[in-house]
């Protein structure tokens, strides 16, 4: 087997020595080319190169969810084709590693590498669904390129939190759960539209859902993790179905406290619910419009402000070795 290993040298939970150990372990089982990323978007370029190559069987991402997202977007540059494209695998190296944990890997990179090698020897794998987001035709965002996401996207409040965390990390702060919690509080008090939502969810054949404050789009469950605690925004979401959406139509202090508590105590059977929570399951095509530009994120990567995003849930999009 010929494999390409895409290594993010800035991965927050792996040292250079650990990465060397992992590379040697993988190289003992396959013909491995290891490439260290050098710029934003480099992992995507490497994934595209692998997809267009005729002799690469497997692409492994060693890094966090951002690295995973870039590699997947490169692999699927010309669309999904799990029977012909290289398979994909991940060794978790980021601070949260939602995708790796969602497909069943432990959060520890050495242990995850051992499971990956066992899966390769035994021929184990699964084909997962993915989400695709694009600028909506006829909107001011229609020129925004399509982009795949592996586990979540968000328009509004949660994306604003992601943007604030990224700003802090650019200033040298470590990505910790306490950092996220502080930015949640700051985003809440700075949120202009938390009482009167600007988002409308539209899907073919259904009445629009209007005046939403925020919308979280999930491709799998859990939505994220706080340390070792999984957080379930859309418990029914899975890699076997299309997309689930959790939207909130009000984010007053009382409502925010209630839904935050529900998220922190969520389970695989029960997520946020109530008068101002709208949950929708297994959607293949829908659009989120906003009357005002709002923050937008995909797989934990802040992508700026958007007024309209069209989503597609694509089943059986990518083969993952696990």
Short mmCIF file of C-alpha atoms in Angstrom, two decimals, residues 5-319:
data_model
loop_
_atom_site.label_atom_id
_atom_site.label_comp_id
_atom_site.label_asym_id
_atom_site.label_seq_id
_atom_site.Cartn_x
_atom_site.Cartn_y
_atom_site.Cartn_z
CA UNK A 5 0.85 11.25 5.48
CA UNK A 6 -0.04 14.93 5.86
CA UNK A 7 1.59 16.27 9.02
CA UNK A 8 0.59 19.53 10.67
CA UNK A 9 3.71 20.63 12.62
CA UNK A 10 1.58 23.02 14.69
CA UNK A 11 -0.70 20.25 15.99
CA UNK A 12 -1.22 21.21 19.62
CA UNK A 13 -1.03 17.82 21.34
CA UNK A 14 1.88 16.16 19.55
CA UNK A 15 5.58 16.95 19.92
CA UNK A 16 8.15 16.55 17.16
CA UNK A 17 9.40 13.39 18.86
CA UNK A 18 5.91 11.91 19.04
CA UNK A 19 5.31 12.70 15.39
CA UNK A 20 8.56 10.94 14.46
CA UNK A 21 7.48 7.83 16.40
CA UNK A 22 4.11 7.82 14.64
CA UNK A 23 5.69 8.26 11.22
CA UNK A 24 8.08 5.33 11.82
CA UNK A 25 5.20 3.14 13.01
CA UNK A 26 3.14 3.87 9.90
CA UNK A 27 6.15 3.51 7.58
CA UNK A 28 6.78 0.01 8.94
CA UNK A 29 3.46 -1.16 7.49
CA UNK A 30 3.26 0.69 4.16
CA UNK A 31 5.18 2.65 1.57
CA UNK A 32 4.80 6.05 3.17
CA UNK A 33 5.50 9.58 2.00
CA UNK A 34 5.29 12.06 4.88
CA UNK A 35 4.83 15.75 4.03
CA UNK A 36 4.81 18.55 6.59
CA UNK A 37 2.40 21.39 5.85
CA UNK A 38 3.99 24.80 5.35
CA UNK A 39 1.06 27.19 4.83
CA UNK A 40 -2.69 27.51 5.27
CA UNK A 41 -4.31 25.41 2.55
CA UNK A 42 -1.25 23.20 2.02
CA UNK A 43 -3.08 20.13 3.41
CA UNK A 44 -5.88 20.74 0.92
CA UNK A 45 -3.38 20.95 -1.93
CA UNK A 46 -1.78 17.68 -0.81
CA UNK A 47 -5.17 15.98 -0.63
CA UNK A 48 -6.00 17.12 -4.14
CA UNK A 49 -2.65 15.85 -5.39
CA UNK A 50 -3.38 12.45 -3.87
CA UNK A 51 -6.85 12.37 -5.44
CA UNK A 52 -5.38 13.06 -8.87
CA UNK A 53 -2.58 10.54 -8.44
CA UNK A 54 -2.90 7.01 -9.78
CA UNK A 55 -0.72 5.32 -7.17
CA UNK A 56 -1.82 6.59 -3.73
CA UNK A 57 -4.16 4.25 -1.87
CA UNK A 58 -4.49 6.05 1.45
CA UNK A 59 -4.17 9.60 2.81
CA UNK A 60 -3.58 10.03 6.55
CA UNK A 61 -4.01 13.37 8.31
CA UNK A 62 -1.91 13.87 11.44
CA UNK A 63 -3.37 16.95 13.07
CA UNK A 64 -6.57 18.45 14.36
CA UNK A 65 -9.97 19.05 12.79
CA UNK A 66 -8.64 21.89 10.63
CA UNK A 67 -6.09 19.60 9.02
CA UNK A 68 -8.75 16.93 8.53
CA UNK A 69 -11.06 19.44 6.85
CA UNK A 70 -8.37 20.64 4.46
CA UNK A 71 -7.31 17.14 3.43
CA UNK A 72 -10.92 16.05 2.87
CA UNK A 73 -11.60 19.12 0.72
CA UNK A 74 -8.55 18.30 -1.35
CA UNK A 75 -9.56 14.67 -1.78
CA UNK A 76 -13.09 15.65 -2.81
CA UNK A 77 -12.07 18.58 -5.03
CA UNK A 78 -13.74 16.92 -8.04
CA UNK A 79 -16.55 15.35 -6.03
CA UNK A 80 -17.00 12.21 -3.92
CA UNK A 81 -16.11 8.80 -5.35
CA UNK A 82 -15.31 6.41 -2.48
CA UNK A 83 -14.76 3.47 -4.82
CA UNK A 84 -12.00 5.22 -6.79
CA UNK A 85 -10.48 7.89 -4.54
CA UNK A 86 -7.84 7.07 -1.92
CA UNK A 87 -9.19 6.04 1.46
CA UNK A 88 -8.80 8.47 4.34
CA UNK A 89 -7.51 8.03 7.89
CA UNK A 90 -6.74 10.38 10.75
CA UNK A 91 -4.31 10.43 13.66
CA UNK A 92 -5.64 12.98 16.19
CA UNK A 93 -3.22 15.77 17.01
CA UNK A 94 -5.41 18.78 17.76
CA UNK A 95 -7.02 20.12 20.91
CA UNK A 96 -10.48 18.59 20.38
CA UNK A 97 -10.33 16.11 17.44
CA UNK A 98 -14.09 15.84 16.97
CA UNK A 99 -13.97 13.94 13.66
CA UNK A 100 -11.43 11.38 14.87
CA UNK A 101 -13.39 10.69 18.03
CA UNK A 102 -16.71 10.60 16.18
CA UNK A 103 -15.48 7.79 13.90
CA UNK A 104 -14.48 5.82 16.99
CA UNK A 105 -10.80 6.62 17.56
CA UNK A 106 -9.32 7.41 20.97
CA UNK A 107 -8.07 10.94 21.54
CA UNK A 108 -4.49 9.74 22.14
CA UNK A 109 -2.40 9.74 18.93
CA UNK A 110 -0.19 6.72 19.67
CA UNK A 111 -3.17 4.56 20.63
CA UNK A 112 -5.11 5.81 17.59
CA UNK A 113 -2.18 4.88 15.34
CA UNK A 114 -2.24 1.34 16.71
CA UNK A 115 -5.95 1.05 15.94
CA UNK A 116 -5.37 2.43 12.43
CA UNK A 117 -2.66 -0.16 11.75
CA UNK A 118 -4.94 -2.95 13.01
CA UNK A 119 -7.73 -1.68 10.75
CA UNK A 120 -5.42 -1.74 7.74
CA UNK A 121 -4.29 -5.29 8.47
CA UNK A 122 -7.89 -6.44 8.89
CA UNK A 123 -9.32 -4.42 6.00
CA UNK A 124 -11.69 -2.46 8.25
CA UNK A 125 -13.31 0.77 7.15
CA UNK A 126 -16.58 2.64 6.80
CA UNK A 127 -18.04 5.03 4.27
CA UNK A 128 -19.33 8.22 5.90
CA UNK A 129 -21.61 11.05 4.91
CA UNK A 130 -20.35 14.62 4.63
CA UNK A 131 -21.85 18.08 4.41
CA UNK A 132 -21.30 20.55 1.59
CA UNK A 133 -21.81 24.30 1.97
CA UNK A 134 -21.95 26.80 -0.88
CA UNK A 135 -22.83 30.41 -1.54
CA UNK A 136 -26.51 30.64 -2.47
CA UNK A 137 -27.21 31.49 -6.12
CA UNK A 138 -28.68 34.98 -6.46
CA UNK A 139 -27.32 36.13 -3.10
CA UNK A 140 -24.34 38.37 -2.44
CA UNK A 141 -22.46 35.22 -1.37
CA UNK A 142 -23.09 33.26 -4.57
CA UNK A 143 -19.42 33.48 -5.55
CA UNK A 144 -18.21 31.76 -2.36
CA UNK A 145 -16.61 28.41 -3.34
CA UNK A 146 -18.15 25.12 -2.25
CA UNK A 147 -16.56 23.59 0.84
CA UNK A 148 -17.02 20.21 2.52
CA UNK A 149 -17.33 19.78 6.27
CA UNK A 150 -16.91 16.59 8.24
CA UNK A 151 -18.85 17.14 11.46
CA UNK A 152 -20.43 20.59 11.83
CA UNK A 153 -21.10 24.08 10.54
CA UNK A 154 -22.73 27.05 12.19
CA UNK A 155 -24.23 30.43 11.35
CA UNK A 156 -24.57 33.02 14.08
CA UNK A 157 -23.68 32.73 17.75
CA UNK A 158 -21.49 29.59 17.81
CA UNK A 159 -19.50 30.83 14.79
CA UNK A 160 -18.94 34.12 16.61
CA UNK A 161 -17.45 32.17 19.52
CA UNK A 162 -15.16 30.28 17.13
CA UNK A 163 -14.00 33.58 15.64
CA UNK A 164 -13.21 35.00 19.07
CA UNK A 165 -11.23 31.91 20.03
CA UNK A 166 -9.21 32.15 16.81
CA UNK A 167 -8.39 35.78 17.58
CA UNK A 168 -7.12 34.79 21.02
CA UNK A 169 -5.02 31.97 19.58
CA UNK A 170 -3.45 34.38 17.09
CA UNK A 171 -2.39 36.44 20.11
CA UNK A 172 -0.60 33.43 21.56
CA UNK A 173 -3.29 32.03 23.87
CA UNK A 174 -3.55 28.26 24.17
CA UNK A 175 -6.72 26.56 22.96
CA UNK A 176 -8.25 25.41 26.24
CA UNK A 177 -11.80 24.74 27.30
CA UNK A 178 -11.68 27.66 29.72
CA UNK A 179 -10.75 29.89 26.80
CA UNK A 180 -13.86 28.73 24.92
CA UNK A 181 -16.09 29.32 27.93
CA UNK A 182 -14.79 32.88 28.37
CA UNK A 183 -15.41 33.62 24.68
CA UNK A 184 -18.94 32.19 24.92
CA UNK A 185 -19.70 34.75 27.64
CA UNK A 186 -18.15 37.61 25.66
CA UNK A 187 -20.01 36.65 22.50
CA UNK A 188 -23.30 36.45 24.41
CA UNK A 189 -23.05 39.99 25.76
CA UNK A 190 -21.87 41.33 22.39
CA UNK A 191 -24.56 39.54 20.36
CA UNK A 192 -26.79 42.14 18.68
CA UNK A 193 -29.48 39.78 17.41
CA UNK A 194 -30.02 37.42 20.35
CA UNK A 195 -33.60 38.58 21.01
CA UNK A 196 -34.74 39.12 17.42
CA UNK A 197 -33.23 36.58 15.06
CA UNK A 198 -32.28 37.40 11.48
CA UNK A 199 -31.95 33.83 10.10
CA UNK A 200 -34.51 32.00 7.95
CA UNK A 201 -34.21 28.29 7.20
CA UNK A 202 -35.69 27.31 3.84
CA UNK A 203 -36.02 23.84 2.32
CA UNK A 204 -37.97 22.56 -0.66
CA UNK A 205 -41.59 21.63 0.02
CA UNK A 206 -41.72 23.09 3.54
CA UNK A 207 -42.68 26.40 5.12
CA UNK A 208 -39.69 28.57 6.03
CA UNK A 209 -38.61 28.76 9.68
CA UNK A 210 -38.01 32.43 10.43
CA UNK A 211 -36.45 34.72 13.05
CA UNK A 212 -33.75 32.30 14.17
CA UNK A 213 -30.87 33.63 16.26
CA UNK A 214 -28.45 30.82 15.42
CA UNK A 215 -28.30 27.54 13.53
CA UNK A 216 -25.94 24.62 14.13
CA UNK A 217 -25.64 22.07 11.31
CA UNK A 218 -24.44 18.62 12.39
CA UNK A 219 -23.13 15.81 10.21
CA UNK A 220 -22.58 13.50 13.18
CA UNK A 221 -23.01 13.28 16.91
CA UNK A 222 -21.61 14.44 19.28
CA UNK A 223 -21.34 18.02 18.11
CA UNK A 224 -18.18 18.71 20.12
CA UNK A 225 -16.37 17.77 23.33
CA UNK A 226 -15.56 19.60 26.54
CA UNK A 227 -12.53 17.62 27.66
CA UNK A 228 -13.79 14.05 27.72
CA UNK A 229 -17.43 15.07 27.91
CA UNK A 230 -19.32 14.74 24.61
CA UNK A 231 -21.83 17.51 23.82
CA UNK A 232 -24.89 16.58 21.77
CA UNK A 233 -26.55 19.41 19.86
CA UNK A 234 -28.33 16.99 17.50
CA UNK A 235 -28.26 13.50 19.03
CA UNK A 236 -29.84 11.81 15.99
CA UNK A 237 -27.15 13.03 13.58
CA UNK A 238 -24.89 10.30 12.23
CA UNK A 239 -22.43 9.47 9.46
CA UNK A 240 -25.12 7.23 7.92
CA UNK A 241 -27.69 10.00 7.36
CA UNK A 242 -27.67 13.49 5.83
CA UNK A 243 -27.60 16.67 7.97
CA UNK A 244 -29.32 17.62 11.23
CA UNK A 245 -30.00 21.20 12.30
CA UNK A 246 -30.48 22.74 15.72
CA UNK A 247 -31.76 26.33 15.62
CA UNK A 248 -32.67 28.71 18.44
CA UNK A 249 -35.21 31.47 17.97
CA UNK A 250 -34.38 33.32 21.18
CA UNK A 251 -31.23 33.77 23.23
CA UNK A 252 -32.30 35.88 26.21
CA UNK A 253 -30.36 35.42 29.44
CA UNK A 254 -32.91 32.92 30.71
CA UNK A 255 -33.10 31.00 27.42
CA UNK A 256 -29.32 30.97 27.04
CA UNK A 257 -28.87 29.58 30.56
CA UNK A 258 -31.48 26.89 29.89
CA UNK A 259 -30.02 25.75 26.58
CA UNK A 260 -26.44 25.90 27.87
CA UNK A 261 -27.47 23.63 30.74
CA UNK A 262 -29.22 21.28 28.32
CA UNK A 263 -26.10 21.11 26.13
CA UNK A 264 -23.82 20.40 29.09
CA UNK A 265 -26.14 17.62 30.30
CA UNK A 266 -27.04 16.31 26.84
CA UNK A 267 -26.96 12.60 26.06
CA UNK A 268 -27.14 10.43 22.92
CA UNK A 269 -30.88 10.27 23.56
CA UNK A 270 -31.65 13.90 24.43
CA UNK A 271 -30.31 17.25 23.27
CA UNK A 272 -31.54 20.85 23.62
CA UNK A 273 -35.32 21.16 23.48
CA UNK A 274 -38.05 23.61 24.35
CA UNK A 275 -40.19 26.45 23.03
CA UNK A 276 -37.36 28.27 21.27
CA UNK A 277 -35.42 25.22 20.01
CA UNK A 278 -36.09 23.88 16.51
CA UNK A 279 -34.54 20.49 15.64
CA UNK A 280 -34.63 18.92 12.18
CA UNK A 281 -33.26 15.53 11.15
CA UNK A 282 -31.72 14.03 8.00
CA UNK A 283 -31.96 17.05 5.66
CA UNK A 284 -30.38 16.72 2.23
CA UNK A 285 -30.96 20.25 0.88
CA UNK A 286 -31.68 23.52 2.68
CA UNK A 287 -30.57 27.15 2.86
CA UNK A 288 -29.89 29.52 5.72
CA UNK A 289 -30.53 33.19 4.87
CA UNK A 290 -29.82 36.11 7.17
CA UNK A 291 -31.06 39.69 6.99
CA UNK A 292 -27.69 40.81 8.39
CA UNK A 293 -24.19 39.39 7.84
CA UNK A 294 -23.42 36.81 10.54
CA UNK A 295 -20.31 34.82 11.49
CA UNK A 296 -20.00 31.44 9.77
CA UNK A 297 -17.86 28.45 10.77
CA UNK A 298 -17.18 24.96 9.42
CA UNK A 299 -15.44 22.22 11.41
CA UNK A 300 -14.32 24.82 13.93
CA UNK A 301 -12.78 27.14 11.33
CA UNK A 302 -14.15 30.71 11.24
CA UNK A 303 -14.84 31.71 7.63
CA UNK A 304 -15.97 35.30 8.04
CA UNK A 305 -19.44 36.82 7.63
CA UNK A 306 -22.19 35.37 5.44
CA UNK A 307 -25.76 36.29 4.58
CA UNK A 308 -26.79 33.10 2.77
CA UNK A 309 -25.43 29.53 2.76
CA UNK A 310 -26.87 26.55 0.89
CA UNK A 311 -26.24 23.11 2.43
CA UNK A 312 -26.26 19.64 0.92
CA UNK A 313 -26.01 16.41 2.89
CA UNK A 314 -24.16 13.78 0.87
CA UNK A 315 -24.42 10.17 1.99
CA UNK A 316 -21.55 7.72 1.40
CA UNK A 317 -19.11 10.45 0.43
CA UNK A 318 -15.77 9.24 1.83
CA UNK A 319 -14.23 5.91 2.86
#
